[in-house]
PDB file of C-alpha atoms and ligand atoms in Angstrom:
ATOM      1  CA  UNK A  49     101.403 152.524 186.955  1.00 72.00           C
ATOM      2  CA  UNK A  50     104.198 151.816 185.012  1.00 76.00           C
ATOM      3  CA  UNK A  51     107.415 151.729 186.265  1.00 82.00           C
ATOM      4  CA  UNK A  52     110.290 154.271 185.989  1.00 89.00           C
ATOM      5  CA  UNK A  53     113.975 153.941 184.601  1.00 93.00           C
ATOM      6  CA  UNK A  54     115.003 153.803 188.273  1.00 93.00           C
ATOM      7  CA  UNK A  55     112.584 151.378 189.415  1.00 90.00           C
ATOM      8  CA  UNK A  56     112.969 149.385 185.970  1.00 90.00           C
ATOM      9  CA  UNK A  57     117.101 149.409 186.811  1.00 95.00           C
ATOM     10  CA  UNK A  58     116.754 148.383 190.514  1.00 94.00           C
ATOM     11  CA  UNK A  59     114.594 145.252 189.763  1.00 92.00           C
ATOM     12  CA  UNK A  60     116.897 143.711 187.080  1.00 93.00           C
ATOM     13  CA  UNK A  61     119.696 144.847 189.025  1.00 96.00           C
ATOM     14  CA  UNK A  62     118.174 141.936 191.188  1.00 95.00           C
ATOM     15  CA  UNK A  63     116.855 139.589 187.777  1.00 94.00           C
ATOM     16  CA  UNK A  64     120.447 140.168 186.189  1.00 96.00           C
ATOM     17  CA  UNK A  65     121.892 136.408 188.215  1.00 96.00           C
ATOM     18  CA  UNK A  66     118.661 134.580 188.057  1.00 94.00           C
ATOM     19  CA  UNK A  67     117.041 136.439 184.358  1.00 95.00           C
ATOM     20  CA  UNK A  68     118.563 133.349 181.626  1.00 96.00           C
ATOM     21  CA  UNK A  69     117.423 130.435 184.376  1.00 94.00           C
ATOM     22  CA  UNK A  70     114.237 132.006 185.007  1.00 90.00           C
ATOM     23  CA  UNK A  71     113.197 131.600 181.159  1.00 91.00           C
ATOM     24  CA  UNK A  72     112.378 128.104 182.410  1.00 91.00           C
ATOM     25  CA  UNK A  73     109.304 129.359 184.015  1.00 89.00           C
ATOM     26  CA  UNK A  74     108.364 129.938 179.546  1.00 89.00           C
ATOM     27  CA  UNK A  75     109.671 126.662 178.793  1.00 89.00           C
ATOM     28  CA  UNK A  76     107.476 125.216 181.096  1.00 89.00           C
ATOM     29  CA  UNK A  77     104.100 126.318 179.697  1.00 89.00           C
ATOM     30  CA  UNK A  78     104.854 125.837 176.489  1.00 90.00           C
ATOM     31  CA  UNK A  79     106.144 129.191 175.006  1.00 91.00           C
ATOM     32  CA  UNK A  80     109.458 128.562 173.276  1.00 95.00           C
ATOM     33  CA  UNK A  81     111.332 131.814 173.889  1.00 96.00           C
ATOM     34  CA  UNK A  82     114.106 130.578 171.625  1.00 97.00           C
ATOM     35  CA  UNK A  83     112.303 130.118 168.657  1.00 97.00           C
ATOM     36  CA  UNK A  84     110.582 133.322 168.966  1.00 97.00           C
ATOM     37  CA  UNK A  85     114.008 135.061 169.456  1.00 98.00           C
ATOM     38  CA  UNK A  86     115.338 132.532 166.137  1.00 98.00           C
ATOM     39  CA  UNK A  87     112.435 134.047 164.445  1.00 98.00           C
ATOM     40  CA  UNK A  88     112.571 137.494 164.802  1.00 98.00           C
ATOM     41  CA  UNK A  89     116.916 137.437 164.110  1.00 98.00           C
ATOM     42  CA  UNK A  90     115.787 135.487 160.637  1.00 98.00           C
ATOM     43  CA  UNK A  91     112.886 138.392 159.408  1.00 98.00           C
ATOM     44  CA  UNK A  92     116.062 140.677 160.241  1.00 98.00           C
ATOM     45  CA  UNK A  93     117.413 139.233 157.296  1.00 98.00           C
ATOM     46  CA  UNK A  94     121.004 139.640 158.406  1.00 98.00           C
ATOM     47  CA  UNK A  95     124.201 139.570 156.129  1.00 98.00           C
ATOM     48  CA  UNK A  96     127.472 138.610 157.358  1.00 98.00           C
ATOM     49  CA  UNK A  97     129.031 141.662 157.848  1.00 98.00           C
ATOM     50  CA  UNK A  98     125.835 143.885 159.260  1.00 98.00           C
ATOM     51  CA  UNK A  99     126.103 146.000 161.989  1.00 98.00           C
ATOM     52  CA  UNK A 100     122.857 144.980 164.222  1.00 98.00           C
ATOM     53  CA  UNK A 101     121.426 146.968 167.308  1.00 98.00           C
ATOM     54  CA  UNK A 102     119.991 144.843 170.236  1.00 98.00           C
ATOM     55  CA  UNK A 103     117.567 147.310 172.131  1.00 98.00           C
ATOM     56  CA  UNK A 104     117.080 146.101 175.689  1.00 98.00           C
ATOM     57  CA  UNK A 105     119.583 143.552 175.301  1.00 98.00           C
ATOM     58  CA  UNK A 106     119.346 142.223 178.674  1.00 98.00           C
ATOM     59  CA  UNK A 107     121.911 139.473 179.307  1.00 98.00           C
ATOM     60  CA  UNK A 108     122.242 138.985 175.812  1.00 98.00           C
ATOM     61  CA  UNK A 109     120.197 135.877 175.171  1.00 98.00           C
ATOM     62  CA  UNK A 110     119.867 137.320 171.294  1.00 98.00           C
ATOM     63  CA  UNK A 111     123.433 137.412 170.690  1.00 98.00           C
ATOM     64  CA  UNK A 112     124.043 134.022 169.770  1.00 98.00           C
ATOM     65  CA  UNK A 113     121.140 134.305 166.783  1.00 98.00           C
ATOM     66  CA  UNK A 114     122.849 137.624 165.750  1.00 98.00           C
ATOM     67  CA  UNK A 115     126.150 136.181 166.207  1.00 98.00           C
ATOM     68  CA  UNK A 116     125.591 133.220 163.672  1.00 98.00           C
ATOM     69  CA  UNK A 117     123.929 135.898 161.006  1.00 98.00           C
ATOM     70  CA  UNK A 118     126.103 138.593 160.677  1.00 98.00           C
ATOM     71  CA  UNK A 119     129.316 136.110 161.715  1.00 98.00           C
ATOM     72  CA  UNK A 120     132.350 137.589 162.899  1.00 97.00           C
ATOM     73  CA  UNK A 121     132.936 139.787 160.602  1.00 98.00           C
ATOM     74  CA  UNK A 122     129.240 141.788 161.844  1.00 98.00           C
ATOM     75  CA  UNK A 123     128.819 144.387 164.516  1.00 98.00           C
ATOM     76  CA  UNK A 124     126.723 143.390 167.597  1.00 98.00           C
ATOM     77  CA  UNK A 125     125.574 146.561 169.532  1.00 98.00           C
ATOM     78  CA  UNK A 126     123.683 145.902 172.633  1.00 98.00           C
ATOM     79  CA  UNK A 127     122.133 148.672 174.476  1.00 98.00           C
ATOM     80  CA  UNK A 128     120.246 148.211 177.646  1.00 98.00           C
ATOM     81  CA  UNK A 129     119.786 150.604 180.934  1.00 97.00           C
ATOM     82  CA  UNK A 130     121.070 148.038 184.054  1.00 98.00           C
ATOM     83  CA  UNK A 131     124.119 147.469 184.235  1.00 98.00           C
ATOM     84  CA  UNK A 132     124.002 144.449 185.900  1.00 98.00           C
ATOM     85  CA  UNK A 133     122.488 142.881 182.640  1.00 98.00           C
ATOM     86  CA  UNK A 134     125.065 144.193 180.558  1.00 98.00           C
ATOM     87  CA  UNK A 135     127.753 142.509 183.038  1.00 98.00           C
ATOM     88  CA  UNK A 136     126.087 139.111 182.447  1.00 98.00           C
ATOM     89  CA  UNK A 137     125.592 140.351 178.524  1.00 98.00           C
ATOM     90  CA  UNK A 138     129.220 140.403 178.863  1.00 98.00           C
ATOM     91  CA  UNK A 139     130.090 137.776 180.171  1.00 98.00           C
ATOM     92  CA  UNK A 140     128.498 135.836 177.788  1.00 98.00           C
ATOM     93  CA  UNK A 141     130.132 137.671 175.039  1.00 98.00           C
ATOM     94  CA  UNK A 142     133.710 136.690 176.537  1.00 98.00           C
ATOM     95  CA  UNK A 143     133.004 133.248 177.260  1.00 98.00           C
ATOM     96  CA  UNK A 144     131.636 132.711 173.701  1.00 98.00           C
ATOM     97  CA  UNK A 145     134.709 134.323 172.515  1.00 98.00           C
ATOM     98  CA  UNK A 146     132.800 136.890 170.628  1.00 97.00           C
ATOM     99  CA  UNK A 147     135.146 139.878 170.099  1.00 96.00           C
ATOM    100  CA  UNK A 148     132.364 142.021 168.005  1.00 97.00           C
ATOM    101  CA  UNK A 149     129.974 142.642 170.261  1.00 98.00           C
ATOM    102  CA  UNK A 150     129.904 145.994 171.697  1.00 98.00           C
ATOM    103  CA  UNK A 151     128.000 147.083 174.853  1.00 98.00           C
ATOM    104  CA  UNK A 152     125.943 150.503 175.576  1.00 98.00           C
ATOM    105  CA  UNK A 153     124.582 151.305 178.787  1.00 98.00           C
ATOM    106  CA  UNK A 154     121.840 153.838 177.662  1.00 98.00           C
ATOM    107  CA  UNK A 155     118.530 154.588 177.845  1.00 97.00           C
ATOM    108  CA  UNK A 156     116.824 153.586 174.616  1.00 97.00           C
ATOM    109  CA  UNK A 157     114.795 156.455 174.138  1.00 96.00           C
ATOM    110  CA  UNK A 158     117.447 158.726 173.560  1.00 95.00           C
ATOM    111  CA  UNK A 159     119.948 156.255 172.234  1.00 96.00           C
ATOM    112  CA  UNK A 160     121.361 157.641 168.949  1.00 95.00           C
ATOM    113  CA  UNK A 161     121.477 154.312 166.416  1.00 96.00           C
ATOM    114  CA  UNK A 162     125.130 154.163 164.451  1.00 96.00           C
ATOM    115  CA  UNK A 163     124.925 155.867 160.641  1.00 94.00           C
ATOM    116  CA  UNK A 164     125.790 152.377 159.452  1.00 96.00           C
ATOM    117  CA  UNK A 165     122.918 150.188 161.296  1.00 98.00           C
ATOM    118  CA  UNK A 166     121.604 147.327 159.149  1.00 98.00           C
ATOM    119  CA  UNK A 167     119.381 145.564 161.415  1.00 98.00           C
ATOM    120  CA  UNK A 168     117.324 146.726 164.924  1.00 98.00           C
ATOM    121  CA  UNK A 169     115.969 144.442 167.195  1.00 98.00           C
ATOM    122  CA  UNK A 170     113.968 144.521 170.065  1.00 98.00           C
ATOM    123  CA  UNK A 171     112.941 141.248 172.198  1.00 98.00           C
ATOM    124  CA  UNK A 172     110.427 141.650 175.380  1.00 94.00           C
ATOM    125  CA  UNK A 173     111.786 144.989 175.828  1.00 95.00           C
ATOM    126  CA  UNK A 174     109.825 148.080 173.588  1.00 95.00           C
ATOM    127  CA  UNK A 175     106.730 147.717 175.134  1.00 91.00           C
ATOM    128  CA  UNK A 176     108.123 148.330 178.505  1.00 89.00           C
ATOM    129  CA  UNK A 177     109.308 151.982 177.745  1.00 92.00           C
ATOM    130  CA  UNK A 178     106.686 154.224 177.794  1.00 90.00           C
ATOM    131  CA  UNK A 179     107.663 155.787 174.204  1.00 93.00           C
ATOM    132  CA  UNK A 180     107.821 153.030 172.201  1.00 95.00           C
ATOM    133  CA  UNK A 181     106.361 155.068 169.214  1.00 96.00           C
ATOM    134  CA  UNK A 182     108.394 157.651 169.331  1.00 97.00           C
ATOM    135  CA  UNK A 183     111.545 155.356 169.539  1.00 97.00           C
ATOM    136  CA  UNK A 184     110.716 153.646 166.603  1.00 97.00           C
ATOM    137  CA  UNK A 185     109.722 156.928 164.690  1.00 97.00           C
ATOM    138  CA  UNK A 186     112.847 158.116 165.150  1.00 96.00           C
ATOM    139  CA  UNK A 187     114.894 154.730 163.947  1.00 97.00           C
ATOM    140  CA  UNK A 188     112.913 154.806 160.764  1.00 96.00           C
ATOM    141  CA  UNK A 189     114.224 158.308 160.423  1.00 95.00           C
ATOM    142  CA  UNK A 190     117.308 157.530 161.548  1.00 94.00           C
ATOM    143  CA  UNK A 191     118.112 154.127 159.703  1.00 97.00           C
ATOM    144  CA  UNK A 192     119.154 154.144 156.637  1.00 97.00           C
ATOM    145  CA  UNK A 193     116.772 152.955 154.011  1.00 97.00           C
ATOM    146  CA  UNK A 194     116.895 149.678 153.788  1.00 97.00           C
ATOM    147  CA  UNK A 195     117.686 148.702 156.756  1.00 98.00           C
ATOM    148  CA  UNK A 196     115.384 146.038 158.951  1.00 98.00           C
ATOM    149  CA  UNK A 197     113.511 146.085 162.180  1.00 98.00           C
ATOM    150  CA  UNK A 198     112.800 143.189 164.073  1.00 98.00           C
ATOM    151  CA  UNK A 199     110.420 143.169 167.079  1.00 98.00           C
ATOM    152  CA  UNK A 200     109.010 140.218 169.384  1.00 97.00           C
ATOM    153  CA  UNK A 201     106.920 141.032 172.754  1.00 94.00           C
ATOM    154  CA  UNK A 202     104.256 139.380 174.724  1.00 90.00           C
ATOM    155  CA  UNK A 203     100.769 141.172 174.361  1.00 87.00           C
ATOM    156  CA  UNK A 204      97.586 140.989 175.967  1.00 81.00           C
ATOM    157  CA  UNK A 205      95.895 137.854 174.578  1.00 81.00           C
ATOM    158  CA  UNK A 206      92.534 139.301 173.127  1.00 81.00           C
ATOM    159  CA  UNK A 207      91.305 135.994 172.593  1.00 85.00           C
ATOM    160  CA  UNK A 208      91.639 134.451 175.547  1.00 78.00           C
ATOM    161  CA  UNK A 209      89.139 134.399 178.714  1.00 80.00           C
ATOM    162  CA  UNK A 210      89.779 137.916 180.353  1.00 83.00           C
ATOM    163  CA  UNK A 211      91.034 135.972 183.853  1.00 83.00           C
ATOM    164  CA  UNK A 212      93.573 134.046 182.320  1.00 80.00           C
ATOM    165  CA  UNK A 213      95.014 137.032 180.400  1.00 75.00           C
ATOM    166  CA  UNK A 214      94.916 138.609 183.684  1.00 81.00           C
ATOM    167  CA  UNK A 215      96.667 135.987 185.526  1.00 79.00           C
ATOM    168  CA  UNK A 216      99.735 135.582 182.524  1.00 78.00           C
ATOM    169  CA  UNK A 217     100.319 139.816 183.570  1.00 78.00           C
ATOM    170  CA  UNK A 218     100.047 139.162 186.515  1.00 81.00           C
ATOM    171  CA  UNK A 219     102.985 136.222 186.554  1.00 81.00           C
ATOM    172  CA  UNK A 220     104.971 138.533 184.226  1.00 79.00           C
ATOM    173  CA  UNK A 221     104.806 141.046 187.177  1.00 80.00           C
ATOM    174  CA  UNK A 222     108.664 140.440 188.206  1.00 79.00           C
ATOM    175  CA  UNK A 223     109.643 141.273 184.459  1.00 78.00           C
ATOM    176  CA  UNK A 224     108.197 144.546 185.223  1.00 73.00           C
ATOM    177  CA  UNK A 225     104.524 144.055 183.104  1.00 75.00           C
ATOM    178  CA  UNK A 226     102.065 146.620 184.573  1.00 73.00           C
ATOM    179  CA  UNK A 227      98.302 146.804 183.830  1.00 69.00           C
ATOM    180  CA  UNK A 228      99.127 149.966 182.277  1.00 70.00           C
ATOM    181  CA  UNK A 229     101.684 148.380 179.570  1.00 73.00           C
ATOM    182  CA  UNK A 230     100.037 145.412 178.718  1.00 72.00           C
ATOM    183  CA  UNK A 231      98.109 147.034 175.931  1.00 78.00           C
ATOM    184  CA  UNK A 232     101.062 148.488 174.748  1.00 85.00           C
ATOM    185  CA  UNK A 233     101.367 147.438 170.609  1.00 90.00           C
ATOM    186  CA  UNK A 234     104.936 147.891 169.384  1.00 93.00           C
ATOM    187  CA  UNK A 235     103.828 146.097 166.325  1.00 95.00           C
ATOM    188  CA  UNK A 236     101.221 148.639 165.431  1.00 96.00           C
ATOM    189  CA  UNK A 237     103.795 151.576 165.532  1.00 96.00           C
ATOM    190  CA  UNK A 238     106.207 149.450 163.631  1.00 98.00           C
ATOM    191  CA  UNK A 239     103.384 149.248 160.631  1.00 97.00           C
ATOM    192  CA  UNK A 240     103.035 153.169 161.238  1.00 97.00           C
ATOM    193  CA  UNK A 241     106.291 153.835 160.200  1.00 98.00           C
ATOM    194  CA  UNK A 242     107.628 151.299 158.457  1.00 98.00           C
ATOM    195  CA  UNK A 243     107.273 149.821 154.893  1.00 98.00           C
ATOM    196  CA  UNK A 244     107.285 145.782 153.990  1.00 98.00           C
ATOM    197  CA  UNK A 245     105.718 145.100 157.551  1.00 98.00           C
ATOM    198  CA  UNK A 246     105.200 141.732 158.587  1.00 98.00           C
ATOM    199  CA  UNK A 247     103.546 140.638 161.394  1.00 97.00           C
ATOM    200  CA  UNK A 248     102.823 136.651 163.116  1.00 97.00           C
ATOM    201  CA  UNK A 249     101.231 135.906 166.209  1.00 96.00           C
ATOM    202  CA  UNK A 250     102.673 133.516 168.290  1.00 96.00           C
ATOM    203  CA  UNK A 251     101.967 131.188 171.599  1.00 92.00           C
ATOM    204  CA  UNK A 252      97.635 131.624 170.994  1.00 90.00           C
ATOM    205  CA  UNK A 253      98.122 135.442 170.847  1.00 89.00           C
ATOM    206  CA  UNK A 254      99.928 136.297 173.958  1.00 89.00           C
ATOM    207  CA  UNK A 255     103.424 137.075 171.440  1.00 93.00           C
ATOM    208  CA  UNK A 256     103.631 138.823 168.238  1.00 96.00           C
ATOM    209  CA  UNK A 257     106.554 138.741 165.677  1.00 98.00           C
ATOM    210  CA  UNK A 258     107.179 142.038 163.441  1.00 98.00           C
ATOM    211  CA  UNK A 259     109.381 142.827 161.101  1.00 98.00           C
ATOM    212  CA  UNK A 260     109.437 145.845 158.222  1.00 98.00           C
ATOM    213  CA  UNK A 261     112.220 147.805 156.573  1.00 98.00           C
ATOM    214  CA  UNK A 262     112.882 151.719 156.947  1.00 98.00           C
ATOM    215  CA  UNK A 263     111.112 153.419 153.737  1.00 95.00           C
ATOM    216  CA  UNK A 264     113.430 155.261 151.334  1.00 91.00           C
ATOM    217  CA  UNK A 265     114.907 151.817 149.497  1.00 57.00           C
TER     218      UNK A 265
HETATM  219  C1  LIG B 463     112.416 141.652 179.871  1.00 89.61           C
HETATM  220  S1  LIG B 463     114.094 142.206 179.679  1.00 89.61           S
HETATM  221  C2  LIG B 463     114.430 141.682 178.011  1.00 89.61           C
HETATM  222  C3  LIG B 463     115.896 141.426 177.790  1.00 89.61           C
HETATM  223  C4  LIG B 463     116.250 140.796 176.444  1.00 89.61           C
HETATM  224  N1  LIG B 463     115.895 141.660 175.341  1.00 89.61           N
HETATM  225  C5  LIG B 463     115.603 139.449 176.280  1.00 89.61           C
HETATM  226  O1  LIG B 463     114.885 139.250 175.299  1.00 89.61           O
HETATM  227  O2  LIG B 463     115.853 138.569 177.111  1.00 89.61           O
HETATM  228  C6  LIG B 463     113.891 143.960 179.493  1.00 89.61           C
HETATM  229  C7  LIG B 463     115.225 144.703 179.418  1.00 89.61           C
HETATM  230  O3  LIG B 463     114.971 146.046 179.020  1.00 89.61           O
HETATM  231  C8  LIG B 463     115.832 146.887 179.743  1.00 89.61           C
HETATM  232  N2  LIG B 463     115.230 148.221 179.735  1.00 89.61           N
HETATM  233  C9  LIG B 463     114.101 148.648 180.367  1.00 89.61           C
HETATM  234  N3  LIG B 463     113.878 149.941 180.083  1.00 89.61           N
HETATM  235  C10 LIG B 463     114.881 150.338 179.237  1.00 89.61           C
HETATM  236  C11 LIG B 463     115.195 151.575 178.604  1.00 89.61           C
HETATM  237  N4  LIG B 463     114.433 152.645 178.762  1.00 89.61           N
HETATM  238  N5  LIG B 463     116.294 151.614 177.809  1.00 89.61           N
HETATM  239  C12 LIG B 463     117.092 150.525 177.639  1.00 89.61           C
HETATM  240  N6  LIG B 463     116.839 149.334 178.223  1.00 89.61           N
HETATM  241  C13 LIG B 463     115.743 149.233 179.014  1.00 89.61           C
HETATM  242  C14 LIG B 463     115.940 146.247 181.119  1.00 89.61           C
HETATM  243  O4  LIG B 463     117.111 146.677 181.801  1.00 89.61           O
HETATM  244  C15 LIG B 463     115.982 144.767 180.746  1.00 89.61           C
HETATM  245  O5  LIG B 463     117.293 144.320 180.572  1.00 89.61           O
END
């Protein structure tokens, strides 16, 4: 079953120290985390200047993609339910000398996006919360038209042989991947209710980049 908030907050309560070395473990096979997380800030399309939402920010590994878009001048919100992340999210912030980045401790699904939001992004995060599709029905409500979503998450490889898929969930167990969520399609709600949607696979299936821009423009 899939987890609650609690459970979710306790185990990257534990992560938070370890979470930015333990991308390693994605280097090693292969799957280049950064690039994914360069890709999906570029379909953002980011001015300088643009106030951008980080959903599930984690320790803010995004922050230096969204810093170098939307420059100094931008807004950086990050929102994310464990505190401990946000500490190291902070941290990072602060050492980086980043004075625009603002931090939320909220649960996404009733996190009320700023008036004024000009990009939303999401990295390994929406598929974890149970409703995803109502999240990102209300942000295309919510956002003003115009404005860009950006979404990357692993997925259940259809493709490949049904034991290896198996064993990938099973190695992302830590991160909190359940049997339950690993059908889970972000991507598919973001083409529900969203206009210009793009949408790349990534790492032989097992990531998917989407991007699409609140209707209403
Ligand atoms: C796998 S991490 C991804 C972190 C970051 N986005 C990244 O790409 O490295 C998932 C994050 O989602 C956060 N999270 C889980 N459920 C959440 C919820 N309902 N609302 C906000 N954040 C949540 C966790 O605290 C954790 O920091």
């Amino acid at each position: 079953m899939a987890w609650s908030n609690a459970e979710f907050r306790e185990q990257y309560s534990k992560l938070a120290n370890i979470y930015d070395p333990g991308m390693w473990l994605y280097r090693a096979i292969g799957m280049d985390i950064e690039a994914y997380r360069q890709a999906a800030v570029d379909v953002l399309l980011l001015r300088p200047g643009d106030t951008v939402v980080d959903l599930g920010c984690g320790t803010g590994l995004n922050f230096p993609y969204l810093h170098a878009a939307a420059r100094e001048s931008g807004r950086i919100i990050g929102v994310d339910l464990t505190p401990a992340m946000l500490e190291q999210a902070e941290r990072r912030a602060r050492k980086a000398g980043w004075a625009n980045v603002e931090l939320v401790e909220a649960d996404m699904s009733g996190y009320r996006f700023p008036a004024d939001t000009d990009g939303l992004l999401a990295t390994l995060a929406l598929a974890t919360v149970p409703d995803y599709d109502d999240i990102l029905a209300r942000a295309a409500s919510e956002l003003p038209a115009g404005a860009r979503i950006a979404d990357f998450e692993l997925q259940w490889p259809e493709r490949w042989p049904t034991w290896l898929a198996r064993f990938a969930a099973w190695l992302n167990r830590p991160a909190g991947v359940t049997p339950d969520i690993v059908h889970r399609r972000p991507a598919d709600a973001v083409a529900r209710y969203f206009v210009e949607v793009e949408a790349r696979e990534v790492y032989f299936g097992a990531g998917i980049i989407c991007s699409g821009t609140v209707p209403g423009s």
